[in-house]
Short mmCIF file of C-alpha atoms (C1' of nucleotides) in Angstrom, two decimals:
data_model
loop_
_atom_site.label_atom_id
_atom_site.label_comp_id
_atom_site.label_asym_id
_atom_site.label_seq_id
_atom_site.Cartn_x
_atom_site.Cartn_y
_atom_site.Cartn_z
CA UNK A 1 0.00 0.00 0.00
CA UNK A 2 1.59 3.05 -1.02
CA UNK A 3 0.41 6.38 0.03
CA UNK A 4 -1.94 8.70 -1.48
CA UNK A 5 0.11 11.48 -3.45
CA UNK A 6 -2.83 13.92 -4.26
CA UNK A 7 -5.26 15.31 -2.26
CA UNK A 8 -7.89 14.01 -4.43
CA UNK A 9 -6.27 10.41 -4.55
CA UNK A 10 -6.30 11.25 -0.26
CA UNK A 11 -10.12 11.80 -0.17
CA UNK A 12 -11.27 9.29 -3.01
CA UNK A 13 -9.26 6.07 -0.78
CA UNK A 14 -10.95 7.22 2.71
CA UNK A 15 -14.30 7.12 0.75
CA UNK A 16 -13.55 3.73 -0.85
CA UNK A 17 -12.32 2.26 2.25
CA UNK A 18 -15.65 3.82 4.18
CA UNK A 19 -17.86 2.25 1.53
CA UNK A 20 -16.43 -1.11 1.43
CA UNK A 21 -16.15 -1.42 4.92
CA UNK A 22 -20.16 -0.73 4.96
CA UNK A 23 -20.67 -3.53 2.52
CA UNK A 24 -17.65 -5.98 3.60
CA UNK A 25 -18.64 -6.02 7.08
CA UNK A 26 -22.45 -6.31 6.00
CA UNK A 27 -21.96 -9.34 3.47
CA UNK A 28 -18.43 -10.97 3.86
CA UNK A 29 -16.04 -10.57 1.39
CA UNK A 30 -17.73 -13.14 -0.81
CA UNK A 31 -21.16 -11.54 -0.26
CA UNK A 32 -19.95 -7.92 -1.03
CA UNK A 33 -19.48 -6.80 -4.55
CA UNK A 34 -18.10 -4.37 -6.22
CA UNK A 35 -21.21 -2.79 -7.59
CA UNK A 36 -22.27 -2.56 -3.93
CA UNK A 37 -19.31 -0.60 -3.08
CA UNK A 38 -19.02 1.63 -6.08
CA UNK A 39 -22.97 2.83 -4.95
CA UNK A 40 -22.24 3.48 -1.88
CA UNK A 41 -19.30 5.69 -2.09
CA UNK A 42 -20.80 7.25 -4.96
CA UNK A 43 -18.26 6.72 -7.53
CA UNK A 44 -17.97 4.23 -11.25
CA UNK A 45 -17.15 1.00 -10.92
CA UNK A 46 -14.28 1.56 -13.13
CA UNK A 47 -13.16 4.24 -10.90
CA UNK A 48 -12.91 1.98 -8.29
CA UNK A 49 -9.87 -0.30 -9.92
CA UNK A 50 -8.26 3.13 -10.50
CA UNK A 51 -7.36 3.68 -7.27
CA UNK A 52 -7.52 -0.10 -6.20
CA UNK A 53 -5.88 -2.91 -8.22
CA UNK A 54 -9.10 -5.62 -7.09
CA UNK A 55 -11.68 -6.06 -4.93
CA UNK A 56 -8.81 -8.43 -2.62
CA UNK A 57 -7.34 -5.17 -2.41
CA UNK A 58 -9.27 -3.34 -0.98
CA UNK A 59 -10.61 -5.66 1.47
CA UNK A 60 -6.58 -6.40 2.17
CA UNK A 61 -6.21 -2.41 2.60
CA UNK A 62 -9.22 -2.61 5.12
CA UNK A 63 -7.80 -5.59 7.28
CA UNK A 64 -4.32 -4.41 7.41
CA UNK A 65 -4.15 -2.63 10.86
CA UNK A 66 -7.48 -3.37 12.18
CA UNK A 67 -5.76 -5.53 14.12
CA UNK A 68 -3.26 -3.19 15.70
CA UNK A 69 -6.58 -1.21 16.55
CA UNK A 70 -7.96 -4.07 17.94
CA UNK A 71 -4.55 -5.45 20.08
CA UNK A 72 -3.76 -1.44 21.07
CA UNK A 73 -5.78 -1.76 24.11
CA UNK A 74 -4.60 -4.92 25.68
CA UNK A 75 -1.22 -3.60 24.53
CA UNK A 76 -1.83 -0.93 27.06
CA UNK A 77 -2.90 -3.18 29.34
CA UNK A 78 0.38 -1.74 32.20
CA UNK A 79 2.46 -4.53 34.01
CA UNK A 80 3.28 -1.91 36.64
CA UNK A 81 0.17 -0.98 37.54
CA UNK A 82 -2.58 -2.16 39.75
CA UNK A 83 -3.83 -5.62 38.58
CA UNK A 84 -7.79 -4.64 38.89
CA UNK A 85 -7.65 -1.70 37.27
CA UNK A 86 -5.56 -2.62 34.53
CA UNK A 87 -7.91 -5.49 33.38
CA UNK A 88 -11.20 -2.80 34.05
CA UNK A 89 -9.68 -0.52 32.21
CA UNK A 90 -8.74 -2.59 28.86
CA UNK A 91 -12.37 -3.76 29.41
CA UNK A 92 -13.65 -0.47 28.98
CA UNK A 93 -10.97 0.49 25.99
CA UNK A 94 -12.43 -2.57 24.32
CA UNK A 95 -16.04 -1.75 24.72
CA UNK A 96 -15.59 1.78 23.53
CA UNK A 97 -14.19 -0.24 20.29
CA UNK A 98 -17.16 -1.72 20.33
CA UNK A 99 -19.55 1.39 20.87
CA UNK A 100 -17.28 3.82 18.38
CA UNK A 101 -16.19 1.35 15.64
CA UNK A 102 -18.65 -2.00 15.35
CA UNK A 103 -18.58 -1.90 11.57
CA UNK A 104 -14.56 -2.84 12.17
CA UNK A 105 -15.64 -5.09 14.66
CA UNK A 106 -18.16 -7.00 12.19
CA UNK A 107 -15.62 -6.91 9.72
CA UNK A 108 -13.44 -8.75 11.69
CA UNK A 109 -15.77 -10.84 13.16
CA UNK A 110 -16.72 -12.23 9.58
CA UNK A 111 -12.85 -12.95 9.02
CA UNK A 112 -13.53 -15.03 12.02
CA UNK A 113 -16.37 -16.72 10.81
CA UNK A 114 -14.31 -17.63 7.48
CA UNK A 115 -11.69 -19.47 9.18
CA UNK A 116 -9.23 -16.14 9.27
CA UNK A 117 -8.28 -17.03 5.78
CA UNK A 118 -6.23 -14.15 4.97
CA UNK A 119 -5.24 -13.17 8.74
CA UNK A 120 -4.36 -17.06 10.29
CA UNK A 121 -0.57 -15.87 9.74
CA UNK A 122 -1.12 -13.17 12.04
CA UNK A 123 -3.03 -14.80 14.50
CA UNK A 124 -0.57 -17.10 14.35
CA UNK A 125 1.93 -14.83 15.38
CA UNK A 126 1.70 -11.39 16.57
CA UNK A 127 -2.07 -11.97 18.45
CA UNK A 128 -0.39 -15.27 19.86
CA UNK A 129 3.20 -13.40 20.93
CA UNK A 130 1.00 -10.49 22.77
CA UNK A 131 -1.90 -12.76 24.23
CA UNK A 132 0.95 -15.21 25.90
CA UNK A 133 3.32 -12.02 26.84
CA UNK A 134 0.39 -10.01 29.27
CA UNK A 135 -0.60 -13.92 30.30
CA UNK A 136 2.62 -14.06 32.03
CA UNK A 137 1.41 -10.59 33.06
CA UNK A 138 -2.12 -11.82 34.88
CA UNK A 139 -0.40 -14.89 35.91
CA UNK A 140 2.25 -13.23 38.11
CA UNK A 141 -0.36 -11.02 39.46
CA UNK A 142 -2.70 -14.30 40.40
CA UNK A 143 0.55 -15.55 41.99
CA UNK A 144 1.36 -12.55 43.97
CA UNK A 145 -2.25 -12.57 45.27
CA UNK A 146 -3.41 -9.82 43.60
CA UNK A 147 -6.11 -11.35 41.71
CA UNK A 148 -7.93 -14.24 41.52
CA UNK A 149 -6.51 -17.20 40.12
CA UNK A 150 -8.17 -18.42 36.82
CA UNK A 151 -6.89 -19.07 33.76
CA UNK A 152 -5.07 -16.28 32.03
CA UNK A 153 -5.83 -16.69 27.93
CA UNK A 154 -9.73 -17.61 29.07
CA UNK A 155 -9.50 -14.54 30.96
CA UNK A 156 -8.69 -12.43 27.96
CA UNK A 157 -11.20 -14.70 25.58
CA UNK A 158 -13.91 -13.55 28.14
CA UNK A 159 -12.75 -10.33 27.38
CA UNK A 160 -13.05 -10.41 23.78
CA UNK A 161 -16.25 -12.31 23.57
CA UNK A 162 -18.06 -9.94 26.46
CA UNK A 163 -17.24 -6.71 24.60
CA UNK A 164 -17.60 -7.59 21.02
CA UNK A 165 -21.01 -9.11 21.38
CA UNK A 166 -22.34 -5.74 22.01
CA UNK A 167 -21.00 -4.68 18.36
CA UNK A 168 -21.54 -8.26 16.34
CA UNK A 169 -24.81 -9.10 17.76
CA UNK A 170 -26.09 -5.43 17.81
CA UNK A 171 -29.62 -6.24 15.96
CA UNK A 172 -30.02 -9.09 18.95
CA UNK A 173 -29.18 -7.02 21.81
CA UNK A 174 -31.49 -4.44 20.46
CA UNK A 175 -34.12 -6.57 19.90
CA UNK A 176 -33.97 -8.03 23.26
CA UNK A 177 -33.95 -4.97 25.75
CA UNK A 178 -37.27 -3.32 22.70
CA UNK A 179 -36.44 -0.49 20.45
CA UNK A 180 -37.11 1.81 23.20
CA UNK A 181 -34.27 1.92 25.14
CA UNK A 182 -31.87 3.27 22.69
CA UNK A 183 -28.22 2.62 24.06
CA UNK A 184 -27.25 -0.33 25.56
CA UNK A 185 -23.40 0.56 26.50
CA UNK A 186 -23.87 2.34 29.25
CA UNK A 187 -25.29 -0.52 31.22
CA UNK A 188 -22.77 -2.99 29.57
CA UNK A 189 -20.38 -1.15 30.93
CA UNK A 190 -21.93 -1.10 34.14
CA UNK A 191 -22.43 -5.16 34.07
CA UNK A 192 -18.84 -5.24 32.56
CA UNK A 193 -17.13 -3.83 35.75
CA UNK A 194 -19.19 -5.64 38.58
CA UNK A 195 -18.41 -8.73 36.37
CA UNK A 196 -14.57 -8.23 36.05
CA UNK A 197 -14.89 -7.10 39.68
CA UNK A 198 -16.44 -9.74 41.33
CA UNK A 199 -14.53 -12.63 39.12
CA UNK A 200 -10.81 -10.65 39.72
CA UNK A 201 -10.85 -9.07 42.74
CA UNK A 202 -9.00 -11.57 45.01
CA UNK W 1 -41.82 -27.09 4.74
CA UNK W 2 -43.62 -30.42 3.90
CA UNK W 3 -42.13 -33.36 5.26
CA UNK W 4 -40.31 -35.83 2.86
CA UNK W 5 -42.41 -38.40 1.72
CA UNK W 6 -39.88 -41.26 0.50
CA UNK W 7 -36.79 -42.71 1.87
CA UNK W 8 -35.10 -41.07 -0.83
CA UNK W 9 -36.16 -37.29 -0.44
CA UNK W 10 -35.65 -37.79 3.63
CA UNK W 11 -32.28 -39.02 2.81
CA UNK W 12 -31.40 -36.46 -0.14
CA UNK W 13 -32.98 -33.71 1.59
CA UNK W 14 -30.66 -34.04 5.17
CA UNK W 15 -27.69 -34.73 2.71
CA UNK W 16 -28.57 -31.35 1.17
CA UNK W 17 -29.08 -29.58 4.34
CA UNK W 18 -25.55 -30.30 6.25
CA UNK W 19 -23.95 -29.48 3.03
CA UNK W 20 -25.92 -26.42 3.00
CA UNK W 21 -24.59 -25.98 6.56
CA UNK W 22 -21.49 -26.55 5.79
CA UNK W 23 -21.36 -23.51 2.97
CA UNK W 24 -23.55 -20.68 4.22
CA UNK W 25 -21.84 -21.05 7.84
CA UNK W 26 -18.36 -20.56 6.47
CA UNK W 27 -19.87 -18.23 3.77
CA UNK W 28 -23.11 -16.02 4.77
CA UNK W 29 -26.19 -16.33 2.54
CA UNK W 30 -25.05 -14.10 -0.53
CA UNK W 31 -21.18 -15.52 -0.35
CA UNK W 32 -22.96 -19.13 -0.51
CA UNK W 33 -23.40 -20.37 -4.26
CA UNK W 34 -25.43 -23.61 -5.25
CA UNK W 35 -22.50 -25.00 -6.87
CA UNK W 36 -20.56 -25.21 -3.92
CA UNK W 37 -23.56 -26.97 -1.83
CA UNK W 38 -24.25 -28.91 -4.90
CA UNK W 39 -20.39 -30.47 -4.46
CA UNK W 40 -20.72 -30.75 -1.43
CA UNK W 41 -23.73 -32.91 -1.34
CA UNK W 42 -22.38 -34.96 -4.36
CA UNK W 43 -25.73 -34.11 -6.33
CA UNK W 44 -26.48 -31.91 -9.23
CA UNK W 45 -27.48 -28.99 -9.27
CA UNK W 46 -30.62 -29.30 -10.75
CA UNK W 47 -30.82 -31.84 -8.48
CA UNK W 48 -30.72 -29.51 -5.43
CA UNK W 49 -33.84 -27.52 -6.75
CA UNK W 50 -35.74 -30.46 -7.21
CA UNK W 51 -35.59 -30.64 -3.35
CA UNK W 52 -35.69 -27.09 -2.31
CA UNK W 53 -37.78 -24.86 -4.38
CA UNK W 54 -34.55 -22.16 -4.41
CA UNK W 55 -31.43 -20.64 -2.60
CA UNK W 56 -33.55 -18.88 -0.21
CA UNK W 57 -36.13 -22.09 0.68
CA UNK W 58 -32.33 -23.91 1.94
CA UNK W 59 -31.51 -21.09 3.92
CA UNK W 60 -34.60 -20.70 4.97
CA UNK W 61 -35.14 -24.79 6.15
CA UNK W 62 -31.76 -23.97 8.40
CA UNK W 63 -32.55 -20.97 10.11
CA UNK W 64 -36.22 -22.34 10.95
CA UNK W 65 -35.76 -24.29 14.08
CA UNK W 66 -32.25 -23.10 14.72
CA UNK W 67 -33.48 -20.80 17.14
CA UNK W 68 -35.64 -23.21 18.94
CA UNK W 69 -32.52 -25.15 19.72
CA UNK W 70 -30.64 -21.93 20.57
CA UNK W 71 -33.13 -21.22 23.32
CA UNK W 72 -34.00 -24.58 24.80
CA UNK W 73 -30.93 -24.36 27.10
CA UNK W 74 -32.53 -21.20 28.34
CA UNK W 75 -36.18 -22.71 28.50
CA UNK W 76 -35.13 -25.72 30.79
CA UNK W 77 -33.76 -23.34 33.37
CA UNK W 78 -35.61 -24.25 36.15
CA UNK W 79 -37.51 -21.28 38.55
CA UNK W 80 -37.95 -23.69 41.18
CA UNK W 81 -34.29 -24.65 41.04
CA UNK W 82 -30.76 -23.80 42.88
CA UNK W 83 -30.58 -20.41 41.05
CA UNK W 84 -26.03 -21.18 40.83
CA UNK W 85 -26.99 -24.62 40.24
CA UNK W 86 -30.08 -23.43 37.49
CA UNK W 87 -27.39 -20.97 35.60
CA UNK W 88 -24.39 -23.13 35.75
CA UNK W 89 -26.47 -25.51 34.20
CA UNK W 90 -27.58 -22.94 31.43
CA UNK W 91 -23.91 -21.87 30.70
CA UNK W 92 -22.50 -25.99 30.61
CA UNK W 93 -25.76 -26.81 27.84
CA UNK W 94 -24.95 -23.94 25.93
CA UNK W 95 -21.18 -24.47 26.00
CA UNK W 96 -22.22 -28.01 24.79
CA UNK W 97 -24.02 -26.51 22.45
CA UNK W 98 -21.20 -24.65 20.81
CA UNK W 99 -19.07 -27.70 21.15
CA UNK W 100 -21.46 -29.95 19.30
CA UNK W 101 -22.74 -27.88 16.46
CA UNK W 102 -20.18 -25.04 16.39
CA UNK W 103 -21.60 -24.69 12.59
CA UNK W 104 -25.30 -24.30 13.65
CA UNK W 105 -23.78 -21.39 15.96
CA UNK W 106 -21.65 -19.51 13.04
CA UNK W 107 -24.81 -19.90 10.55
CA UNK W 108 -26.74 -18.29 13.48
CA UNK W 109 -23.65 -15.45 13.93
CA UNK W 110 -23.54 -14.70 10.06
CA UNK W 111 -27.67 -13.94 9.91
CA UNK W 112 -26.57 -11.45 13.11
CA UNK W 113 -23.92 -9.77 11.38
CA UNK W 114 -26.24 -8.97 8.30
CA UNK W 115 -28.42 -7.37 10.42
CA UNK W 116 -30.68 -10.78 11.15
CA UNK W 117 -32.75 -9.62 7.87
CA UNK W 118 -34.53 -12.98 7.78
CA UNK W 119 -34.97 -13.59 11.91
CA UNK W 120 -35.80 -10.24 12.84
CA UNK W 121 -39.19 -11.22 13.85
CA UNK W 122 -38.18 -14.14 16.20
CA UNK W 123 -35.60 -11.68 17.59
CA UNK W 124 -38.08 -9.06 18.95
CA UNK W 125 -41.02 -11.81 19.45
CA UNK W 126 -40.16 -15.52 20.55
CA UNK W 127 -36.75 -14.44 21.80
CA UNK W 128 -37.57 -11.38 23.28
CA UNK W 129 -40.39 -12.69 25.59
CA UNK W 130 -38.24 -15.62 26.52
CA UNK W 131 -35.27 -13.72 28.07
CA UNK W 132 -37.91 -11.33 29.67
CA UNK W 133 -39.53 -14.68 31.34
CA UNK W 134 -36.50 -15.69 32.52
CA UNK W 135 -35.08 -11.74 33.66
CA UNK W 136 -37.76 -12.19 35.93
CA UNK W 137 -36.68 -15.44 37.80
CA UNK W 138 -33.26 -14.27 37.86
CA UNK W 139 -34.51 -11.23 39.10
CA UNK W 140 -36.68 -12.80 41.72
CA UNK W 141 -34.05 -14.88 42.59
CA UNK W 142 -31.40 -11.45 43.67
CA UNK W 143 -34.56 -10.04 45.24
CA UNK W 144 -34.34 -13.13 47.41
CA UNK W 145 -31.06 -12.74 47.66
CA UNK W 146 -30.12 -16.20 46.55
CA UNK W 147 -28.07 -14.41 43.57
CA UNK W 148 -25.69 -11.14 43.65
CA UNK W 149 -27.71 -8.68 42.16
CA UNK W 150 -26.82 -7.92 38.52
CA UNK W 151 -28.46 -6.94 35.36
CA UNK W 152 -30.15 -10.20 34.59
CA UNK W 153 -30.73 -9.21 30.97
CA UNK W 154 -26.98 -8.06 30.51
CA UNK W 155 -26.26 -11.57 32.52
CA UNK W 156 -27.89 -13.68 29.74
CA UNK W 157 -25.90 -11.73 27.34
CA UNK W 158 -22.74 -12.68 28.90
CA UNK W 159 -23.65 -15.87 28.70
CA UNK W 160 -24.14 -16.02 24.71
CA UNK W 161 -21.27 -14.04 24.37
CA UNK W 162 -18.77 -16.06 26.60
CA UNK W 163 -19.93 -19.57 24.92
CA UNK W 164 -20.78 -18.65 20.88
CA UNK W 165 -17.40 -16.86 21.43
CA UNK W 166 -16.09 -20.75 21.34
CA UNK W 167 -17.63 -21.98 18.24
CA UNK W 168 -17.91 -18.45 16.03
CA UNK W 169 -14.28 -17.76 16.93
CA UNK W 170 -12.63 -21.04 16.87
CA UNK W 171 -9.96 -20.27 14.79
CA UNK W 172 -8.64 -17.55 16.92
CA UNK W 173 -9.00 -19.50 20.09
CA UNK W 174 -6.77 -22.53 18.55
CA UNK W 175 -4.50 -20.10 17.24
CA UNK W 176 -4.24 -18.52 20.44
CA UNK W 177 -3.95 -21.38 22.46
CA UNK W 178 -1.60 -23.07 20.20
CA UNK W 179 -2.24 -25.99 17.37
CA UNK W 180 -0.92 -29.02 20.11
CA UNK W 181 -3.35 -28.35 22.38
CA UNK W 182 -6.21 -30.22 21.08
CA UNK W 183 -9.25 -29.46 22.43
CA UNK W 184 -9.93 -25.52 24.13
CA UNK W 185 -13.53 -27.03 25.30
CA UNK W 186 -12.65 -28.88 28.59
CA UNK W 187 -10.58 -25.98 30.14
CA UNK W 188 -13.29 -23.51 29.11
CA UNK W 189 -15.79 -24.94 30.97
CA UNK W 190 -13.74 -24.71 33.78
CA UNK W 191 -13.18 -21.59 33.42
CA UNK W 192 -17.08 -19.92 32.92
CA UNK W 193 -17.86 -22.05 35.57
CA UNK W 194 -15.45 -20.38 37.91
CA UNK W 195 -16.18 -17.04 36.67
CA UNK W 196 -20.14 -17.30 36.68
CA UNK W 197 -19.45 -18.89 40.49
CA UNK W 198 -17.77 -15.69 41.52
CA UNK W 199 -20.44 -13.13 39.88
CA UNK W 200 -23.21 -15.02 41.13
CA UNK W 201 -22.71 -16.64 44.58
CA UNK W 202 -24.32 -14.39 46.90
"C1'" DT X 1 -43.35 -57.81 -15.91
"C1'" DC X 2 -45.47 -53.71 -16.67
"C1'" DT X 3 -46.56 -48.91 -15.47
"C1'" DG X 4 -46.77 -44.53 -13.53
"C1'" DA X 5 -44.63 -41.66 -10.56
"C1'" DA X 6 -40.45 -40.19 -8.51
"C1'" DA X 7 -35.64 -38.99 -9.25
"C1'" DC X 8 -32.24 -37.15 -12.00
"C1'" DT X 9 -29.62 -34.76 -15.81
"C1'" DG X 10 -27.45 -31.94 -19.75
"C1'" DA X 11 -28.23 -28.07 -22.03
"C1'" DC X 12 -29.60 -23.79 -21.61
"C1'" DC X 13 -30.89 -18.83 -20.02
"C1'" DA X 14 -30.81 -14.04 -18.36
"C1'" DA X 15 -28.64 -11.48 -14.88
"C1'" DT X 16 -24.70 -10.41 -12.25
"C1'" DT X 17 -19.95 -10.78 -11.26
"C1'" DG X 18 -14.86 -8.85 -11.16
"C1'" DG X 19 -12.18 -6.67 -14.25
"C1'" DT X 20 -10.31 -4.16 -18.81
"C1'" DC X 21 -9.58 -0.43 -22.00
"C1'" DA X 22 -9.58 3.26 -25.07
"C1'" DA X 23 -11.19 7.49 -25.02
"C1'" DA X 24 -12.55 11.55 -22.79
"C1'" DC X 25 -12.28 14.91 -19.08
"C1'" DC X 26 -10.08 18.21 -16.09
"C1'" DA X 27 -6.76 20.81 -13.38
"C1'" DT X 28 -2.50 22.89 -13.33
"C1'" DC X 29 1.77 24.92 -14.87
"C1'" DC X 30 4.54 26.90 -18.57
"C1'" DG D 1 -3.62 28.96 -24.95
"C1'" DG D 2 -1.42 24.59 -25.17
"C1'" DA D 3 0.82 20.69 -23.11
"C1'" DT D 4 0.77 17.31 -19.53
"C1'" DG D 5 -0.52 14.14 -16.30
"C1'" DG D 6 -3.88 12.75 -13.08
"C1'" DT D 7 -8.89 11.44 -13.11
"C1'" DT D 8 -13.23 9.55 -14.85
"C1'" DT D 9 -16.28 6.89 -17.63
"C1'" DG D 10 -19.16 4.09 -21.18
"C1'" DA D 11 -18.79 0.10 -23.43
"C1'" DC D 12 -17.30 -4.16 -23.18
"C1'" DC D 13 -15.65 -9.06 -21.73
"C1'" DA D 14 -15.44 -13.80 -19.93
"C1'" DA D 15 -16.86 -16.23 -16.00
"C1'" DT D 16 -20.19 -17.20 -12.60
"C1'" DT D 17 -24.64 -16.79 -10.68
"C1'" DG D 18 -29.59 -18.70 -9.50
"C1'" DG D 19 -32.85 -20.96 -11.91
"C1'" DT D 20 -35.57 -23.54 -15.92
"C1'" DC D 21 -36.94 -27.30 -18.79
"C1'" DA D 22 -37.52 -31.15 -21.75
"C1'" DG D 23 -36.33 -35.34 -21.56
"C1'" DT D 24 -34.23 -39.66 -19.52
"C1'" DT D 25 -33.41 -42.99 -15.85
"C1'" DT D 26 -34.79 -45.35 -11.68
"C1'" DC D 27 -37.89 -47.30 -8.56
"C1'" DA D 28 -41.98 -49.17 -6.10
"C1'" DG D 29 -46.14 -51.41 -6.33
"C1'" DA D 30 -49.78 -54.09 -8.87
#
DNA sequence: TCTGAAACTGACCAATTGGTCAAACCATCC
DNA sequence: GGATGGTTTGACCAATTGGTCAGTTTCAGA
């Protein structure tokens, strides 16, 4: 991926990329076409391939660094600091993924839902490296006595599956509390911390 | 949906539905192609829409009565139960349930992530009342104080999320964990059980 | 064994798919 | 104003898509 040189070439990606990650994280990458895309961002079909070589393209451009975004938080996640508030607080940096970006979340989850065919590598190795690294992390604080002992890489799955729910499953969670109440991250985040709380705190 | 008459439509049809399975749970509905289930099956295509009147009627056969086994877990929880003993319960038959038919779960994921266009209904009807019933025991139960007192709602969230988060994101839990170890099921249980033992005991 | 219905197929169709290309458009700088 | 290079598009293509159909094969029961 080489830069955009022109400010027109700047503003005609972003709207690309905005487009297809409407329909990609709708449909799949199988599901989405191109057609789809060009609609949506308002733009020819043919204008499309100018700026991106295929449609693998741009769904490549689109996965590359979504998963920095997604590792940043746990990245953050401070070996120094206190053990409880460390894990709340890469809880709550994950569910404000959630809440601000569930389109990327979607998107990813349908990777998922593939088999990760174009992102196993990664998985593989830079999700694995991190995930075992702040493991060590939570397991030195369980030995100190400074949280509860359970198991470290379940610990961060319950993470991941507690927070993105609230983006993937968005229609269901709706559907279940009725259309009335209109945001349902506020109490998530509520349940979120008594949760972590009650399961960490030793 | 008629039932199959002959021993030959029963057979052809199931045949036609796990391949079907098979494609639009990896896939999504529009990524799925007839071809593809057609190989699958080992039957022509034509074949296919002798059974199954189009794309759609497949799809369709799946999703009915998906959801009733997605919420029978939830129906046999018992209000006259050991409310710890009731939701453990809940959590281990719904783990199972991701175990089992981790396909069933992704096809079910997939129809989320588009929005649940063709379950919508169920969503805000069936489903809805059903989690309501049970809010309402679980509720009952924290009034009694025979349960900490949590969002019961958000708590049968957590519990969707924290299992389906073992069949829709298998790839990234094996990856995680690392290809020798086998089987991520046994030491998950564990786990939800220790961390819905915590959040819940009184 | 015969017969009628059920099961199956190759050939086909119109629509949609990802992608190409030559030609046109447009902004800028000399 | 003309030259130049980035930008845009209509027309087009081969492949794939969901689906049809006329006809053939297979099977169960009399």
């Amino acid at each position: 991926m080489t830069r955009p040189r022109t400010r027109i070439q700047q503003r005609n990606s972003e709207t690309i990329l905005e487009a297809a990650l409407e329909v990609f994280s709708q449909h799949g990458f199988r599901g989405a076409t191109l057609d789809q895309i060009a609609e949506v961002a308002g733009l020819s079909k043919p204008n499309l391939l100018y700026y991106f070589a295929s449609k693998e393209a741009i769904h490549g451009a689109l996965l590359s660094g979504l998963l920095e975004t997604w590792l940043d938080p746990l990245r953050a996640m401070d070996p120094d600091g206190d053990p409880v508030a460390e894990l709340l607080g890469y809880v709550r940096r994950k569910l404000e993924l959630s809440r601000d970006f569930p389109r990327e979340s979607r998107l990813f989850a349908n990777e998922m839902l593939q088999g990760a065919p174009r992102i196993r590598a990664a998985l593989e190795g830079e999700l694995r490296d991190l995930v075992q690294e702040k493991s060590a992390v939570l397991q030195r604080w369980m030995d100190e006595g400074r949280l509860a002992p359970v198991h470290p890489v379940h610990l961060i799955f319950s993470v991941w599956a507690l927070t993105q729910h609230y983006a993937d499953f968005d229609v269901q969670v709706r559907a279940v509390l009725g259309g009335a109440k209109a945001d349902p991250f506020p109490e998530a985040g509520r349940f979120l911390e008594v949760l972590f709380r009650r399961l960490l705190e030793p």
